Short mmCIF file of C-alpha atoms and ligand atoms in Angstrom, two decimals:
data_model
loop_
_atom_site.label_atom_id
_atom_site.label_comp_id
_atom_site.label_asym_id
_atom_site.label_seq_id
_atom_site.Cartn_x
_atom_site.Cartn_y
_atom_site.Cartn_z
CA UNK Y 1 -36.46 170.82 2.31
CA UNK Y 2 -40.33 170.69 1.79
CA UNK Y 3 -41.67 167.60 3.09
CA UNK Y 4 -43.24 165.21 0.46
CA UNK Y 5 -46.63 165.01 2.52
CA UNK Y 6 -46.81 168.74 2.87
CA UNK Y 7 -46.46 169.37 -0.25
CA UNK Y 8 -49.00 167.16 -1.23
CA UNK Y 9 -51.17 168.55 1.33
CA UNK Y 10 -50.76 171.69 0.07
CA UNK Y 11 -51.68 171.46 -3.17
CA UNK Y 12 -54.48 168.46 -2.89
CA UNK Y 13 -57.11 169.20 -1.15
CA UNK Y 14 -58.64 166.83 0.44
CA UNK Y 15 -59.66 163.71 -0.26
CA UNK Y 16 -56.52 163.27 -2.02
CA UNK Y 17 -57.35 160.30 -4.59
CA UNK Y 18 -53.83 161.34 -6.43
CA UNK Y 19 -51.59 158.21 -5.41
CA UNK Y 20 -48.10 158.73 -7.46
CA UNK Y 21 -46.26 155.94 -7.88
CA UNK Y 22 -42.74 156.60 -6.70
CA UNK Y 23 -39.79 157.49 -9.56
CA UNK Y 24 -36.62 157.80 -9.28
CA UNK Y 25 -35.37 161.66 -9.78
CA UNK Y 26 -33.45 160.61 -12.76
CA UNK Y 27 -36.71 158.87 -14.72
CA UNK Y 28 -38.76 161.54 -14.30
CA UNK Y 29 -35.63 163.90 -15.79
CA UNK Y 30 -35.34 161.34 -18.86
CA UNK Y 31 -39.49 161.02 -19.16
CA UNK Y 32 -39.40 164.76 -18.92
CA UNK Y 33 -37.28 165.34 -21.34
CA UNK Y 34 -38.03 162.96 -24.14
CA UNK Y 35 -41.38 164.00 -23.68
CA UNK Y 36 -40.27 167.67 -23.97
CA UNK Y 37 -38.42 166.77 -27.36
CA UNK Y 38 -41.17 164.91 -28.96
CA UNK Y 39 -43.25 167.98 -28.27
CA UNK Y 40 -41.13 170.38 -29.80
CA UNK Y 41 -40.64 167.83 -32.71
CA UNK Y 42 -44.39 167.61 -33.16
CA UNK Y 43 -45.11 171.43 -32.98
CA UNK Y 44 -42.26 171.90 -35.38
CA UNK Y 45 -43.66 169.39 -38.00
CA UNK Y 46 -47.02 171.03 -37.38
CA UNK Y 47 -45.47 174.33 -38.58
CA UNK Y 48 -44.16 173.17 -41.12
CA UNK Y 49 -47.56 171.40 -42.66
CA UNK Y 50 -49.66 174.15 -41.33
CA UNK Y 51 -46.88 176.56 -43.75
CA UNK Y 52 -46.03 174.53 -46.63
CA UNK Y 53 -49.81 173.83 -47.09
CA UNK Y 54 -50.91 177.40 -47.20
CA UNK Y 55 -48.36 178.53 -49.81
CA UNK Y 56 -49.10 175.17 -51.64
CA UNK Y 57 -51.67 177.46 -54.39
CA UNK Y 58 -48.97 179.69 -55.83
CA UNK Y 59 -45.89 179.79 -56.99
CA UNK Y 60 -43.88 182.11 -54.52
CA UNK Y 61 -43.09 185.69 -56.00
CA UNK Y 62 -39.64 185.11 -56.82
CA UNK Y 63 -39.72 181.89 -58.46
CA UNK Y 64 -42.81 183.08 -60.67
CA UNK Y 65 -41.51 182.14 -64.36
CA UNK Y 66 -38.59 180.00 -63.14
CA UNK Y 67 -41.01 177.46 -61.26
CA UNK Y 68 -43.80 176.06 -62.49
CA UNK Y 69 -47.03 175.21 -60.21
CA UNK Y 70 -47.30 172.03 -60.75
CA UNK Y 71 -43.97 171.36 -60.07
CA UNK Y 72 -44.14 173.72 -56.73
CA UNK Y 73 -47.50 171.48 -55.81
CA UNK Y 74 -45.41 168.37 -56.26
CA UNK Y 75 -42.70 170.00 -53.85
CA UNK Y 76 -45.46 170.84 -51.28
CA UNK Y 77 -46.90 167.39 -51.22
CA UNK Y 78 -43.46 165.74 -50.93
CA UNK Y 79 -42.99 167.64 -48.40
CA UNK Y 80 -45.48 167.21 -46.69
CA UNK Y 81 -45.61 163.25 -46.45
CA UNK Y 82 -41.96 162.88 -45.54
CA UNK Y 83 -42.93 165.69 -43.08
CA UNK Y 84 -46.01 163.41 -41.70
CA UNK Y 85 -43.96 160.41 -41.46
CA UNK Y 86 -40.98 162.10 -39.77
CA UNK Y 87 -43.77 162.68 -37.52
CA UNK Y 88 -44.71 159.14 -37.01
CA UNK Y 89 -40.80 157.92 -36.63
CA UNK Y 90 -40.13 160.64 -33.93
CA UNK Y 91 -43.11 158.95 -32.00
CA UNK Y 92 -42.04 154.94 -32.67
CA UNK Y 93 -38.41 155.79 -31.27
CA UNK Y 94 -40.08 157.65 -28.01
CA UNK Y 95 -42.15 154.22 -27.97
CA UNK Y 96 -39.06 152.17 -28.76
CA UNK Y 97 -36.82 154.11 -26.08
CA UNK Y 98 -39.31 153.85 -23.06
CA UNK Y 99 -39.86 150.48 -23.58
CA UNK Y 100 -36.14 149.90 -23.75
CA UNK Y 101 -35.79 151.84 -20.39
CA UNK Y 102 -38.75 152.18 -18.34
CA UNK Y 103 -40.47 148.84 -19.44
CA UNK Y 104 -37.36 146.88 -18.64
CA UNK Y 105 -36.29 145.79 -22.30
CA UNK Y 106 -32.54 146.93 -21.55
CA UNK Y 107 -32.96 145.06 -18.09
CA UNK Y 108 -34.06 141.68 -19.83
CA UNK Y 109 -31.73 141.53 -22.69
CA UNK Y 110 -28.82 141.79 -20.19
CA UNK Y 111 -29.90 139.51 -17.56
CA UNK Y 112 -30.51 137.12 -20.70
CA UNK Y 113 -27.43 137.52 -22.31
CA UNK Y 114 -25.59 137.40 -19.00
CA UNK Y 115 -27.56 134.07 -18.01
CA UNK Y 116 -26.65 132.47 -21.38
CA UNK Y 117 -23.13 133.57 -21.81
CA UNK Y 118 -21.88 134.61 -18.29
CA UNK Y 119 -18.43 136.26 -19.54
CA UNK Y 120 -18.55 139.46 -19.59
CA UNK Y 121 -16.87 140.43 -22.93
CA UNK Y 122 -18.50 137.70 -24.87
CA UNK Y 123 -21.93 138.37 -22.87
CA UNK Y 124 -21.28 142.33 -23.17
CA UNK Y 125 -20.86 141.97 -27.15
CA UNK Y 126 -24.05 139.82 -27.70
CA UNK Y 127 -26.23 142.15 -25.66
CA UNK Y 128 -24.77 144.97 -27.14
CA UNK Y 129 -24.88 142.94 -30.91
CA UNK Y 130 -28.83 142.15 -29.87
CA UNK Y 131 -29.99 145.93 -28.88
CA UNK Y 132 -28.45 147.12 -32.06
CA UNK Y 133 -30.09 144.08 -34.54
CA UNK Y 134 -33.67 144.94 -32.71
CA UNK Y 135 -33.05 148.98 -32.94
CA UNK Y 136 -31.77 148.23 -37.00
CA UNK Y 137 -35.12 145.57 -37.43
CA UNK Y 138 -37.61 148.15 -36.36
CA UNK Y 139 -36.21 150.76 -39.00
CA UNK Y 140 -37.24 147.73 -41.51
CA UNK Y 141 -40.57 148.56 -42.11
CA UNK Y 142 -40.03 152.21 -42.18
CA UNK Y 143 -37.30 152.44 -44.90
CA UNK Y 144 -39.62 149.90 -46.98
CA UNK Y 145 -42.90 152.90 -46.40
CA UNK Y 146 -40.15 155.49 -47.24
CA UNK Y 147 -39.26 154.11 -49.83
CA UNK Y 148 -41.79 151.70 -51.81
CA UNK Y 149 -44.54 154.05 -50.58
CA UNK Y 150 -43.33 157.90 -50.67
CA UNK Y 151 -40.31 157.60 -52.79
CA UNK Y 152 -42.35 155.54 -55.37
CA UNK Y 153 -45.05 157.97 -54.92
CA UNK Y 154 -43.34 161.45 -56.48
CA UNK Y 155 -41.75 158.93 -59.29
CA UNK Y 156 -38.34 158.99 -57.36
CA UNK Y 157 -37.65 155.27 -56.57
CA UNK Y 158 -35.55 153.10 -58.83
CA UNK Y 159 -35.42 150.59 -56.01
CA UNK Y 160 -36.67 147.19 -56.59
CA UNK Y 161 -37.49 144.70 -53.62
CA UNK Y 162 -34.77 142.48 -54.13
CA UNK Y 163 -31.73 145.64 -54.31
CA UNK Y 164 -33.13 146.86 -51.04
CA UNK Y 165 -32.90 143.52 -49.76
CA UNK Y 166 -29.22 143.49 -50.90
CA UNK Y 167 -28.38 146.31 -49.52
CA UNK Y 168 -29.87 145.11 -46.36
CA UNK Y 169 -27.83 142.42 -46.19
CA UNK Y 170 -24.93 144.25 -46.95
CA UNK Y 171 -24.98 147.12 -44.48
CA UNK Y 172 -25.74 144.60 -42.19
CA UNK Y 173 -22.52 142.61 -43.09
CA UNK Y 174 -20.05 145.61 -43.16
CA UNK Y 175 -21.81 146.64 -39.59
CA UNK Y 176 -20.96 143.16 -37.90
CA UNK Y 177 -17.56 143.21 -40.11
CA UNK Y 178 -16.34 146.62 -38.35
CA UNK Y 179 -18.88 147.30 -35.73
CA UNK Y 180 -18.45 143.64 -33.75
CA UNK Y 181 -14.21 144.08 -33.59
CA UNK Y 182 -14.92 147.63 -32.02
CA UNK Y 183 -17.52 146.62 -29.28
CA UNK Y 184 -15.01 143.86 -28.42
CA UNK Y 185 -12.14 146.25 -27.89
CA UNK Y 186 -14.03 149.15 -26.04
CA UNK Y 187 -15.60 146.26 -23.36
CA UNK Y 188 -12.15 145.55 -23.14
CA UNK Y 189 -10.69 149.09 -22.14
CA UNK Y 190 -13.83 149.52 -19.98
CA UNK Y 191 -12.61 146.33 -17.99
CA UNK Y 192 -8.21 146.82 -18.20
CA UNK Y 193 -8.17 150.19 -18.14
CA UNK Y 194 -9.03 151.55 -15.09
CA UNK Y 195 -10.49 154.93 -15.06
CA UNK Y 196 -9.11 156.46 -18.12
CA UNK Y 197 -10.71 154.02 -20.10
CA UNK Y 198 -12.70 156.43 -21.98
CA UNK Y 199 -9.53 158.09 -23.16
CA UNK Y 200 -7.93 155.23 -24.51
CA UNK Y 201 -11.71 154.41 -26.79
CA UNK Y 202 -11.52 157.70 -27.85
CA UNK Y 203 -8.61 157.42 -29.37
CA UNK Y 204 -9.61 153.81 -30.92
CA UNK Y 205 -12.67 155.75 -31.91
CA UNK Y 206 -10.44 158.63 -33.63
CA UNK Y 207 -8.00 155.57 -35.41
CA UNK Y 208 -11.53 154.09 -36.59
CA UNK Y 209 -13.21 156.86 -37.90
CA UNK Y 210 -9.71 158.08 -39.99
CA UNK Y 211 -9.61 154.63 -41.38
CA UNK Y 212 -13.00 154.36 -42.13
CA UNK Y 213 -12.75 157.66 -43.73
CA UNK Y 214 -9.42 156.78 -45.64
CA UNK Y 215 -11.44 153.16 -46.92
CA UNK Y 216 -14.50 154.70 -48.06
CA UNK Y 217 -14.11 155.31 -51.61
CA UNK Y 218 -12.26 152.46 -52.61
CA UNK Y 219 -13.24 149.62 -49.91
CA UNK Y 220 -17.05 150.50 -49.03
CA UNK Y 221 -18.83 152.87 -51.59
CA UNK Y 222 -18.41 149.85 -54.05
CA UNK Y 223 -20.17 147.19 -52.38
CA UNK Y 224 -23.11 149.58 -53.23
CA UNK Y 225 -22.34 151.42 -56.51
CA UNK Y 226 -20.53 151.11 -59.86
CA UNK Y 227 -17.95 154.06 -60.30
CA UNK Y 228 -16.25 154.98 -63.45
CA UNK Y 229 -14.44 157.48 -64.46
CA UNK Y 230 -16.27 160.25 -66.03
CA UNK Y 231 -16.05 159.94 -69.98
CA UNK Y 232 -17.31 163.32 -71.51
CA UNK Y 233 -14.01 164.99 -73.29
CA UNK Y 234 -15.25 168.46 -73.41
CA UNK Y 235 -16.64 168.24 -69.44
CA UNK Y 236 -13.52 166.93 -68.77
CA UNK Y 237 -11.60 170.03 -69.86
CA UNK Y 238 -13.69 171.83 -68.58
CA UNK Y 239 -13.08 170.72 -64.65
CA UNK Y 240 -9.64 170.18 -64.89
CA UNK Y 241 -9.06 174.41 -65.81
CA UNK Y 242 -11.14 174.99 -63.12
CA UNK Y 243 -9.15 172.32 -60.97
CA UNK Y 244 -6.15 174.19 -61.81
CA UNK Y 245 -7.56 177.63 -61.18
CA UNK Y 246 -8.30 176.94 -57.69
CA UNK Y 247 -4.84 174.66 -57.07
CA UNK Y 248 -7.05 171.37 -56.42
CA UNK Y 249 -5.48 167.94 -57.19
CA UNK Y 250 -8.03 165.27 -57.21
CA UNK Y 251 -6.95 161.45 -57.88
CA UNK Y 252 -10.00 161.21 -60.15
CA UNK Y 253 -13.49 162.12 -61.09
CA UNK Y 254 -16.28 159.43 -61.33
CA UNK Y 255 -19.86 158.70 -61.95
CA UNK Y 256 -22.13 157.13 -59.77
CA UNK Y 257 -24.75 154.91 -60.97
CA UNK Y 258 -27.55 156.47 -58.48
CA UNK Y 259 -30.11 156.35 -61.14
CA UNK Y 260 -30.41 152.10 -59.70
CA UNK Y 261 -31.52 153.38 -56.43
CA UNK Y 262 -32.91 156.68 -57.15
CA UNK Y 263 -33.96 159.82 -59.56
CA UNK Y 264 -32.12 162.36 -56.82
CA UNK Y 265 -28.84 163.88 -58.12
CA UNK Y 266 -25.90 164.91 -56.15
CA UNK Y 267 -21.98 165.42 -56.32
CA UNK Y 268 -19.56 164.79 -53.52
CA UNK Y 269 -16.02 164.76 -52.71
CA UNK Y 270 -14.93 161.86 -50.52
CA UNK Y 271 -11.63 160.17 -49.32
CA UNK Y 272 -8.06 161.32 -47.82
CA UNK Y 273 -5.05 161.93 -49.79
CA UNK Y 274 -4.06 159.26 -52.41
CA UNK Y 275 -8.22 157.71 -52.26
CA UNK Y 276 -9.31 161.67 -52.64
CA UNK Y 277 -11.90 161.50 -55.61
CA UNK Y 278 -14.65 163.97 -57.17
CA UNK Y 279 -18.07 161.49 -57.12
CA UNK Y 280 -20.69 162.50 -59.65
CA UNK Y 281 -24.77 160.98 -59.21
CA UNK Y 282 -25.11 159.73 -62.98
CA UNK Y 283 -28.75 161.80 -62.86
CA UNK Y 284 -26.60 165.36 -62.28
CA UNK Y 285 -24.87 164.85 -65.24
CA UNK Y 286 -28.20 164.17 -67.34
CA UNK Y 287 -30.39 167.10 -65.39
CA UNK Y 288 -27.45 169.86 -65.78
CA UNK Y 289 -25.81 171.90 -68.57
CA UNK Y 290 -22.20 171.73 -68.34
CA UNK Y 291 -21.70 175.22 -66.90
CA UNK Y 292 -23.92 174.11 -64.10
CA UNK Y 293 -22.30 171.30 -63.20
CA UNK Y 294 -18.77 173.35 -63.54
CA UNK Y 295 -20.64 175.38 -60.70
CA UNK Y 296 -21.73 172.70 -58.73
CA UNK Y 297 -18.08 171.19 -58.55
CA UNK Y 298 -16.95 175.00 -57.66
CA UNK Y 299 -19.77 174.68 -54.26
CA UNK Y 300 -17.76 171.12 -53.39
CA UNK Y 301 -14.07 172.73 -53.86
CA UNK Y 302 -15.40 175.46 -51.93
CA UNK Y 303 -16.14 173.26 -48.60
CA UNK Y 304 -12.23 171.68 -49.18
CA UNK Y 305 -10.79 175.09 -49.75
CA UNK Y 306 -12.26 176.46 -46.80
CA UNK Y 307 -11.49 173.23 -44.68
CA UNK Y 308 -14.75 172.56 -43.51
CA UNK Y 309 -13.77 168.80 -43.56
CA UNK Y 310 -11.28 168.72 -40.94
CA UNK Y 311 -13.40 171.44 -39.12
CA UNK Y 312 -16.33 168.93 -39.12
CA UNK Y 313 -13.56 166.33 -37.91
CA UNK Y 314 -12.02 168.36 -35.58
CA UNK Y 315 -15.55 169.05 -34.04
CA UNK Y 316 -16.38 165.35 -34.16
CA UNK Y 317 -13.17 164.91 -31.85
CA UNK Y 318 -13.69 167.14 -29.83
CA UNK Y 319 -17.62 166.27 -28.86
CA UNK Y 320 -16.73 162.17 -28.84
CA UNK Y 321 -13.72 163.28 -26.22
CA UNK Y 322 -16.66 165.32 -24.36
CA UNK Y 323 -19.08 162.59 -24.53
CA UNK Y 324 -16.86 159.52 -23.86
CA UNK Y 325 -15.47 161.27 -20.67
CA UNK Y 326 -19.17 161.78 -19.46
CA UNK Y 327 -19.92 158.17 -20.22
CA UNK Y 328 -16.75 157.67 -17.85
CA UNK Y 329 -18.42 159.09 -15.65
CA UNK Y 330 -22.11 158.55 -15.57
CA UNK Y 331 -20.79 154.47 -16.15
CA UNK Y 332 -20.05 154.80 -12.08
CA UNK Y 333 -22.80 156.41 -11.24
CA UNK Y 334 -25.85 154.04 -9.19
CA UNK Y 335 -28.50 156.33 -9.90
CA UNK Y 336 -27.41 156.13 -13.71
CA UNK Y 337 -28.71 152.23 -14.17
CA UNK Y 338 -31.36 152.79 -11.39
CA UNK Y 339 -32.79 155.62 -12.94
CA UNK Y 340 -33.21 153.59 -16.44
CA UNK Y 341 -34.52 150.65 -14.95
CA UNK Y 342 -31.70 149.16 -16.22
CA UNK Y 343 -30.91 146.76 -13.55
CA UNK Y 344 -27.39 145.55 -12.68
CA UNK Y 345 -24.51 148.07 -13.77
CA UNK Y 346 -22.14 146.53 -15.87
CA UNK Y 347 -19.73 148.26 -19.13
CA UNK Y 348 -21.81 146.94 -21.79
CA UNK Y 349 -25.49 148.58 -20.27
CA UNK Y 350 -23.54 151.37 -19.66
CA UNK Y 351 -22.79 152.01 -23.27
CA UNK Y 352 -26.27 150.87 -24.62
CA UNK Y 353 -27.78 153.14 -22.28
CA UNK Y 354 -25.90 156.19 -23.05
CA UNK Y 355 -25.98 155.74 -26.93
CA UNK Y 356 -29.84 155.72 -26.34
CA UNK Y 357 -30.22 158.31 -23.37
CA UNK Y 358 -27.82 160.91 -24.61
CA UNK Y 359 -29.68 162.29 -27.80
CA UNK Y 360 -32.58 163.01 -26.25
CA UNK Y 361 -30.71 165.37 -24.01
CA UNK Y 362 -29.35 166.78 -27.59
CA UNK Y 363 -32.06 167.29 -29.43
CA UNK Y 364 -32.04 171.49 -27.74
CA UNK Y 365 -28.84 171.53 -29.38
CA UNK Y 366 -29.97 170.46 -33.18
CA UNK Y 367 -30.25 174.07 -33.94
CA UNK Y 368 -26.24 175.14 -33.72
CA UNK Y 369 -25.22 172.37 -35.73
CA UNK Y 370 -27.67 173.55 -38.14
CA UNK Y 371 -26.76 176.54 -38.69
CA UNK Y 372 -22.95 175.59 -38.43
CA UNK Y 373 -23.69 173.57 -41.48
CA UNK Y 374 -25.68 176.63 -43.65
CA UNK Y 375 -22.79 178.48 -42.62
CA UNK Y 376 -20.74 176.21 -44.75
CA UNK Y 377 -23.03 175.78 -47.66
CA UNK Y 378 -23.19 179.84 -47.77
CA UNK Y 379 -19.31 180.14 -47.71
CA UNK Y 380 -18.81 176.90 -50.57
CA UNK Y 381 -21.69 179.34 -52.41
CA UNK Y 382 -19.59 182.41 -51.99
CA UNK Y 383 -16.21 180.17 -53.29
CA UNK Y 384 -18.67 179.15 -56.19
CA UNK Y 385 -19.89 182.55 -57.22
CA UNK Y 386 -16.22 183.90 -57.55
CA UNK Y 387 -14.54 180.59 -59.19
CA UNK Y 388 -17.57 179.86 -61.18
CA UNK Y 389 -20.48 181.53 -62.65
CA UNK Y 390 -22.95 182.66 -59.73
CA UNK Y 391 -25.22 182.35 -62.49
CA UNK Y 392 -24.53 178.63 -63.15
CA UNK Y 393 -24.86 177.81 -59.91
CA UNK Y 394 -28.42 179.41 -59.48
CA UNK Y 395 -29.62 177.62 -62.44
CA UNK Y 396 -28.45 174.32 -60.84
CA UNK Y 397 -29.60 174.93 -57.49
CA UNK Y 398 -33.08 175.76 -59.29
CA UNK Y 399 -32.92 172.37 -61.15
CA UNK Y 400 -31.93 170.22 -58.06
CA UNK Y 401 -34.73 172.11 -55.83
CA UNK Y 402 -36.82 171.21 -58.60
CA UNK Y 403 -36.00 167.82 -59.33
CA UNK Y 404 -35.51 166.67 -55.89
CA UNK Y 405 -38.98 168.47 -55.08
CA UNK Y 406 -37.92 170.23 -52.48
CA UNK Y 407 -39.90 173.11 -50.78
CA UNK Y 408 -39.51 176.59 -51.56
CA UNK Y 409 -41.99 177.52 -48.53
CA UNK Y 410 -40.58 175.72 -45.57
CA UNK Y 411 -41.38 177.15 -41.94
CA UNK Y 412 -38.90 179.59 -40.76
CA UNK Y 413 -38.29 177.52 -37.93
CA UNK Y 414 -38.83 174.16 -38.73
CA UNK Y 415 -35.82 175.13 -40.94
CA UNK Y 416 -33.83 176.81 -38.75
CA UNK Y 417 -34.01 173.67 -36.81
CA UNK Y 418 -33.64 170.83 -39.39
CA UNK Y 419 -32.26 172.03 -42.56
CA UNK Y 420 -28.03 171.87 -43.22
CA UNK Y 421 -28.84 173.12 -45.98
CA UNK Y 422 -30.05 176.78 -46.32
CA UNK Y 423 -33.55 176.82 -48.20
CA UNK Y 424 -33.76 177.75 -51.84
CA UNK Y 425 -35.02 181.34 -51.36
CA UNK Y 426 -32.29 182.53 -48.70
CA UNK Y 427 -29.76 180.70 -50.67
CA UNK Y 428 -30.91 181.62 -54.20
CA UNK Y 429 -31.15 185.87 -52.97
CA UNK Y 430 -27.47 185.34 -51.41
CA UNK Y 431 -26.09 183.96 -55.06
CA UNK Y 432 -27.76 186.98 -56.68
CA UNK Y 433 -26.31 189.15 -54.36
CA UNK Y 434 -22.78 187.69 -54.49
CA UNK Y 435 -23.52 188.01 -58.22
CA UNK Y 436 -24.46 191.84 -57.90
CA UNK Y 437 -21.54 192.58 -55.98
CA UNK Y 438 -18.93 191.26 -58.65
ZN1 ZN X 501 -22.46 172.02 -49.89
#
């Protein structure tokens, strides 16, 4: 091995006035690579400006007639201020993350928590409760720019001060309600279970998500929106022939009253079995023509009929049985906690600093599940285009990309990064394609 003072020989000449402050191998691996990510997060967002801006003067050639410039230059600018302060978040959480680490934050909320409470399980929970209340109160001021500033900006918000407030409280209520139970009984494997404690969370974490999943619709969704059943005859009719043409029972189709929060439309399908319902955004219904929104369902039925639910599940289970067994074991490793400047090992640091630590070490991997998700949206296109009218659904798609301003210029690979969604012009050329072909 090359001695350190070699080394530096070799490559300082002398006088050396360099003086590095030792690091543990493992901080200057995280440092690296957060700083790596926030690189590549700002180059991509400067792409994407730099691109978006220079095709902000005309309409691209195969929109001409279908989109109109101002409408495009709305897009552009939209775009281009969520861009800026995606930007700007990226760069608070790098903040946020070495302060948490490196400048001890993680350290001090233990020892306190540990000082004041001195169990573990009830000290574990409040430290973990604490870190999760800061992370949550620093998003504050953001959602309230995104949303009061930007939002209200284009003419999309419908939010008023006191409904975000609300909402606030709420999602902070359900959170405690099912997040505060589950801390409780992972601390507790961690402590009873030996070493194949991870195995036993992930199959708490499996039960939890199913149930959460299964309690959606008809326990959570309305602490935040009205649903009632869709009341247009003639619509009606309409979905159930093409409900029975593709051999889909639903227990229901409803509408959404999005319009509160927002001018965005959307559709989804949500629930398990007997809570399995068809959710319509109130706005859909009033931006599209009934054939469109006939297609749109078509797109929805597609992702069931090709299973891409319980393939996103399945993945899910697989990755948290990946993960938790790494947390297993990086939760014994010394250099783990020394590295972080995390101070005295214990089950609840362990999990705080892997929820934090770990997606910076993802972020390479943000283009596969990308493109695993286009994938889907081009195969619940293809299911559209033969159940439906391809047509239809190009007219929709238009409308949405148009309504919810959304770029039809993004950066090749600020997309093929980011976007689950292919953009308008690969996905709109597919759809007449699929259309050609029929
Ligand atoms: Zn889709």
């Amino acid at each position: 091995m090359l001695h350190v003072g070699l080394f530096i020989r070799l490559f300082c000449h002398s006088p050396c006035l360099l003086v590095i402050p030792y690091m543990h191998p493992f901080t200057l691996v995280f440092i690296a690579a957060l700083a790596i990510s926030v690189l590549l997060k700002a180059w991509l967002a400067a792409r994407q400006l730099r691109h978006v801006r220079a095709h902000r003067a005309a309409v691209p050639a195969a929109f001409s007639g279908k989109v109109r410039l101002d409408a495009h230059q709305k897009a552009a600018d939209y775009t281009v201020a969520k861009t800026r302060l995606g930007l700007a978040q990226s760069a608070m959480e790098a903040i946020v993350l070495l302060a948490l680490t490196w400048g001890g934050g993680i350290r001090f909320l233990a020892a306190f928590w540990h000082g004041a409470l001195g169990v573990p399980l009830l000290g574990g929970t409040a430290f973990i409760v604490s870190v999760t209340a800061l992370l949550g109160a620093l998003e504050v001021p953001l959602a309230l720019y995104r949303t009061f500033v930007i939002e209200a900006r284009f003419g999309f918000n419908k939010m008023t001060l006191p409904l975000f407030i609300a909402d606030l409280a709420k999602q902070t209520l359900l959170g405690a309600l099912f997040g505060i139970p589950l801390i409780i009984a992972v601390l507790w494997f961690m402590a009873r279970m030996g070493a194949a404690w991870w195995f036993y969370t992930w199959l708490l974490w499996m039960g939890f998500n199913l149930l959460v999943l299964a309690i959606y619709p008809t326990f959570i969704a309305p602490f935040f929106n009205k649903f009632e059943p869709l009341k247009n005859e003639p619509l009606q009719a309409r979905i159930d022939r093409l409900l029975k043409k593709c051999r889909f029972q639903a227990q229901g189709l409803y509408v959404m009253d999005g319009s509160r929060r927002s001018s965005h439309g959307n559709a989804y399908f949500t629930g398990f079995g007997k809570s399995r319902r068809i959710v319509f955004f109130d706005n859909l219904l009033k931006q599209l023509e009934p054939e469109e929104i006939e297609a749109v369902l078509a797109h929805e039925l597609g992702h069931y009929k090709h299973g891409h639910i319980y393939q996103r599940l399945g993945l899910l289970f697989a990755l948290s049985f990946l993960f938790l067994w790494l947390l297993g074991v990086l939760s014994a490793q010394p250099w783990f906690y020394l590295g972080l400047h995390a101070g005295a090992p214990s089950d609840a640091v362990a999990l705080v600093l892997f929820f934090l630590v770990i997606p910076v070490f993802l972020f390479p991997f943000e283009p596969l599940f990308s493109l695993y998700s286009r994938k889907h949206e081009f195969e619940a296109d293809r299911f559209a285009a033969r159940n439906a009218d391809a047509g239809a659904l190009r007219s929709a798609l238009l409308k949405l990309y148009r309504d919810n301003a959304a770029t039809l210029t993004p950066d090749r690979m600020y997309s093929a990064v980011y976007d689950s969604h292919p953009p308008a012009p690969q996905r709109l050329a597919r759809l007449q394609n699929t259309a050609g072909s029929r």
